[in-house]
Coordinates of C-alpha atoms in Angstrom, one line a residue:
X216 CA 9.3 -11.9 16.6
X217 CA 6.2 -11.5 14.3
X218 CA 6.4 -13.7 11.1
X219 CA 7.6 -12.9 7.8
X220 CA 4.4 -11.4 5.7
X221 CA 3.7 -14.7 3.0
X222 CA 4.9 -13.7 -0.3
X223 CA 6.3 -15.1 -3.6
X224 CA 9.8 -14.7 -2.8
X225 CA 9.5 -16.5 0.7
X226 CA 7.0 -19.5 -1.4
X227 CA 10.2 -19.3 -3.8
X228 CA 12.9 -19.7 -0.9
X229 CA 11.0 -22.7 0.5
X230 CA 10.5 -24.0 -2.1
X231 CA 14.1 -24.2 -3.1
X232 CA 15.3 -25.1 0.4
X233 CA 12.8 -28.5 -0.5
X234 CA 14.2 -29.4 -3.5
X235 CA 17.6 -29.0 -2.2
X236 CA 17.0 -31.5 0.9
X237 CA 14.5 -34.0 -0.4
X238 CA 14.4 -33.3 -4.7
X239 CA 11.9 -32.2 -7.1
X240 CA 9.5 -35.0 -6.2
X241 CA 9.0 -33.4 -3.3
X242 CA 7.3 -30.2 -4.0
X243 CA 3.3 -29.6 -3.6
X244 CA 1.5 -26.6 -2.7
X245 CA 0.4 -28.4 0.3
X246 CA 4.0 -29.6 1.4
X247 CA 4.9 -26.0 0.7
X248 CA 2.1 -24.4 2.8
X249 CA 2.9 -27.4 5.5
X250 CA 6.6 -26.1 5.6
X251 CA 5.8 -22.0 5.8
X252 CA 3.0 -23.1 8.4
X253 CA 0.2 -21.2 6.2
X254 CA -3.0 -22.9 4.6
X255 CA -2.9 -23.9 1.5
X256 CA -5.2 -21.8 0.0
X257 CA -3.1 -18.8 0.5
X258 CA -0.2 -19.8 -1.9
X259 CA -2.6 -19.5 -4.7
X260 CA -2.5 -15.7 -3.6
X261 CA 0.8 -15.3 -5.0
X262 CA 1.9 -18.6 -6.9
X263 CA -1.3 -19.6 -9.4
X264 CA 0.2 -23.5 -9.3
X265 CA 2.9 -26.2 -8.7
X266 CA 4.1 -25.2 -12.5
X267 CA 4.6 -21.3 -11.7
X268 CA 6.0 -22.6 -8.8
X269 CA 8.6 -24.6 -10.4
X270 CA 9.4 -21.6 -13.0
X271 CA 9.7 -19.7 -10.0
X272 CA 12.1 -22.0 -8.8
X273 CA 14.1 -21.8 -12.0
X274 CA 14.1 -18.2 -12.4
X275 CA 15.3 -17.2 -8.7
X276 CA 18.5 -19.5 -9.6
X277 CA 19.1 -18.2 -12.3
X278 CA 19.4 -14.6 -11.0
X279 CA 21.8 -15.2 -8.6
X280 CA 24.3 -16.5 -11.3
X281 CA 26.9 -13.8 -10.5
X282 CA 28.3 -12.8 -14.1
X283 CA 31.7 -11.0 -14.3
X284 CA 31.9 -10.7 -17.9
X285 CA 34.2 -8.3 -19.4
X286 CA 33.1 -7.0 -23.4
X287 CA 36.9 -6.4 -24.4
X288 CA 37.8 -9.6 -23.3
X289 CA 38.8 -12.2 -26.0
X290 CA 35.4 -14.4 -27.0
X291 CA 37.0 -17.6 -25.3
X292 CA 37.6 -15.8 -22.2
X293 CA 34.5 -14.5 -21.8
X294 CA 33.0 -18.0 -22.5
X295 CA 35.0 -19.1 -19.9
X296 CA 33.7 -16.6 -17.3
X297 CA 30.3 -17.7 -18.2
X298 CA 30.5 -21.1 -18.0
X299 CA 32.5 -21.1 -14.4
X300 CA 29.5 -18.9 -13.3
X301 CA 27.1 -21.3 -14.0
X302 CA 29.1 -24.1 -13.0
X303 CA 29.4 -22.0 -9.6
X304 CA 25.5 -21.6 -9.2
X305 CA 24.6 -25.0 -10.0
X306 CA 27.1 -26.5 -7.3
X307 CA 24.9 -24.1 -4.4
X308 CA 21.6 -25.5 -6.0
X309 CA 22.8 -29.0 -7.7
X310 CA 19.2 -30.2 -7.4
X311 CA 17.0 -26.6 -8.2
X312 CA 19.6 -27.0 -11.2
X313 CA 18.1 -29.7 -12.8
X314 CA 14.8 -28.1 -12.6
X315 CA 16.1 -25.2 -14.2
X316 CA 17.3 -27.2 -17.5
X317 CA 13.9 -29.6 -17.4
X318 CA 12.0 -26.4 -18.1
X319 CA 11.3 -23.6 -20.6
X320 CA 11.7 -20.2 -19.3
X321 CA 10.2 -17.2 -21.2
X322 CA 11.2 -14.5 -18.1
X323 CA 13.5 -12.0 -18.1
X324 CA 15.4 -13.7 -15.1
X325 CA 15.1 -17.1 -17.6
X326 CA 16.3 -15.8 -20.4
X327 CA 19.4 -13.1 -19.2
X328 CA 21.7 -15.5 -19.2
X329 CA 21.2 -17.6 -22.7
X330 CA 21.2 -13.9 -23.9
X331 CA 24.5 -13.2 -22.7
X332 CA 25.7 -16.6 -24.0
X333 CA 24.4 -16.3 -27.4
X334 CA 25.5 -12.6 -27.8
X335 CA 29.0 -13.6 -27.1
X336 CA 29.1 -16.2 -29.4
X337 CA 27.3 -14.1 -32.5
X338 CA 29.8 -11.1 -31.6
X339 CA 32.7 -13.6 -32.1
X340 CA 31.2 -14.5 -35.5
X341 CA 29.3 -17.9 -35.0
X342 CA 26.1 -18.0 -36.8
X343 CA 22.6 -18.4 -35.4
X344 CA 22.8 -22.7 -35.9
X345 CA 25.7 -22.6 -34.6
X346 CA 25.6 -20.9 -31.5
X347 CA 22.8 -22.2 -30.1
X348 CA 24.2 -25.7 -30.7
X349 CA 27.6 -24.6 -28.8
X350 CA 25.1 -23.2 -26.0
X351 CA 23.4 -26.4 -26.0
X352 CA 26.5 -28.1 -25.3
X353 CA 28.2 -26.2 -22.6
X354 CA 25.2 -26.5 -20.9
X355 CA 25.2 -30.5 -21.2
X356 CA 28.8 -30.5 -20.1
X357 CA 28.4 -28.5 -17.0
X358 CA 25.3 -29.9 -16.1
X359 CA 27.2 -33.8 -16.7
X360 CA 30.1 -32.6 -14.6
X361 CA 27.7 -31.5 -11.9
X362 CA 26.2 -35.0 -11.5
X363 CA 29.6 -36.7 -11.1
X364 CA 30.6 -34.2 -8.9
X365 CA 28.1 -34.0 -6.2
X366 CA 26.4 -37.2 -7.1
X367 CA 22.5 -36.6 -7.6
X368 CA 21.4 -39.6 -6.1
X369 CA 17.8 -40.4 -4.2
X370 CA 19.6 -39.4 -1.0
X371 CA 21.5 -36.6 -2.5
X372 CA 24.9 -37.8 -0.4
X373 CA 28.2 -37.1 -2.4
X374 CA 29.6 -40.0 -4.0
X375 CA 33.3 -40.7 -2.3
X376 CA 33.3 -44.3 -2.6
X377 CA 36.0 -45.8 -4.4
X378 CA 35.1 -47.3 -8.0
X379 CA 37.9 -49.6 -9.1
X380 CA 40.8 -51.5 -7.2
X381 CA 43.7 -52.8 -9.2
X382 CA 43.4 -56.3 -7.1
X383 CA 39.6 -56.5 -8.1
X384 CA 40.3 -56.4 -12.0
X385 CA 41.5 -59.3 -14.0
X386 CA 44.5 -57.7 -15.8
X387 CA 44.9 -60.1 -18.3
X388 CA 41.2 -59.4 -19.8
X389 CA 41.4 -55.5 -18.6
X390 CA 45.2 -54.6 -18.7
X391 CA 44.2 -50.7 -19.4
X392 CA 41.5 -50.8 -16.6
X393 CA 44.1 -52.4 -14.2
X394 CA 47.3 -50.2 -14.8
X395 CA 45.3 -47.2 -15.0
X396 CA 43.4 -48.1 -12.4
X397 CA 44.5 -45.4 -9.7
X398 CA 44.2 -42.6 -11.9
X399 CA 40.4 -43.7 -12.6
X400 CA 39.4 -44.2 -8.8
X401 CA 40.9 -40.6 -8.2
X402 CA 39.5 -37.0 -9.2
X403 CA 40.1 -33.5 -8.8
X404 CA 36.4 -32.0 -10.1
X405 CA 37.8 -28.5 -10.5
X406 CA 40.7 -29.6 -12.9
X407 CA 38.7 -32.1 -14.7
X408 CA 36.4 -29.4 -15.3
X409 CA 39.2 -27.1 -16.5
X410 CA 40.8 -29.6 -18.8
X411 CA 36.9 -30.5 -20.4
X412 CA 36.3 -27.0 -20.5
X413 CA 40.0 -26.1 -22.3
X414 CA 38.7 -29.2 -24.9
X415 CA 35.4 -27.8 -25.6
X416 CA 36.5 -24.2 -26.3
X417 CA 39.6 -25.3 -28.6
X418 CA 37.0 -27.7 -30.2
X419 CA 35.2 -24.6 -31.0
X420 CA 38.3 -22.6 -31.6
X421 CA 39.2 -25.2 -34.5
X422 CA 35.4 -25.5 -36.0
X423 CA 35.4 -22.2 -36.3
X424 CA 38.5 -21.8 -38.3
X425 CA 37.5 -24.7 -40.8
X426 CA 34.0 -22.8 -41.5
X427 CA 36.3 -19.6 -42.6

């Protein structure tokens, strides 16, 4: 079977399939060139350096956020859908995710989707300061869910190890830790993301109607 022609898309894939096994830290042009079985010096043919390969990295996630976004919906809704499609992307690439938010991306592919965000939010009638700050914070909070959720760690291995036992905590200096102890060495990600998303957007809901 002859081999794949090199290009930037297939540099792009491998590099993402790096991140996603070993991290960030990983990534050099010569790791890169080791991987795809090329020399080195032809990466430079279609990626200039580690940096544009990094943006590159960050730009092919972000085009595969699958939007479902519906204009007549209600502004909350549609906030919703946004922020569960991002939420969706980040869990398939937890750790090209991160690179994603380290970096400032001036590309079409970069910016789509804080253009979508913000033009939802101006259309429901949140000023300039203000939507970008509500941006801002959606994108902490997803990527802060993501962490606990998959556990970013130097292995990358999910974190299922139990945190607190009832008959490990002193009850009389922690009575709260120890009665609620089962609820806090327990979680369902999806409906803890719900429930912090619900608080976020009725957050909003109610700022908004104090600035009227």
């Amino acid at each position: 079977m002859p081999t794949e022609p090199l290009s930037r898309g297939r540099i792009v894939a491998a590099a993402i399939g790096l991140i996603e096994r070993e991290g960030a830290d990983a990534i050099s042009m010569r790791r890169i060139a080791a991987d795809l079985g090329v020399g080195v010096m032809s990466l430079y043919n279609h990626v200039p350096s580690k940096n544009a390969l990094l943006e590159g990295v960050a730009e092919s996630v972000l085009s595969k956020i699958e939007f479902t976004d519906d204009p007549d919906a209600h502004w909350t809704e549609r906030v919703r859908m946004q922020a569960r499609a991002f939420r969706q992307i980040a869990h398939h690439y937890p750790r090209s995710t991160m690179v994603v938010v380290s970096r400032q991306l001036h590309s079409a592919a970069g910016l789509l989707p804080v253009e979508r965000a913000l033009a939802t939010l101006r259309s429901a009638g949140f000023g300039g300061a203000d939507a970008v700050r509500i941006l801002r914070m959606f994108i902490a909070y997803i990527v802060g869910s993501l962490l606990r959720e998959v556990g970013v760690t130097p292995t990358f291995a999910p974190v299922h190890t139990s945190t607190i036992k009832a008959d490990s905590v002193d009850a009389a200096l922690f009575p709260e830790v120890s009665a609620l102890a089962p609820l806090l060495d327990e979680c369902d990600h999806e409906a803890e993301f719900e429930f912090g998303l619900e608080l976020l957007i009725q957050a909003i809901v109610a700022h908004s109607a104090r600035s009227r």
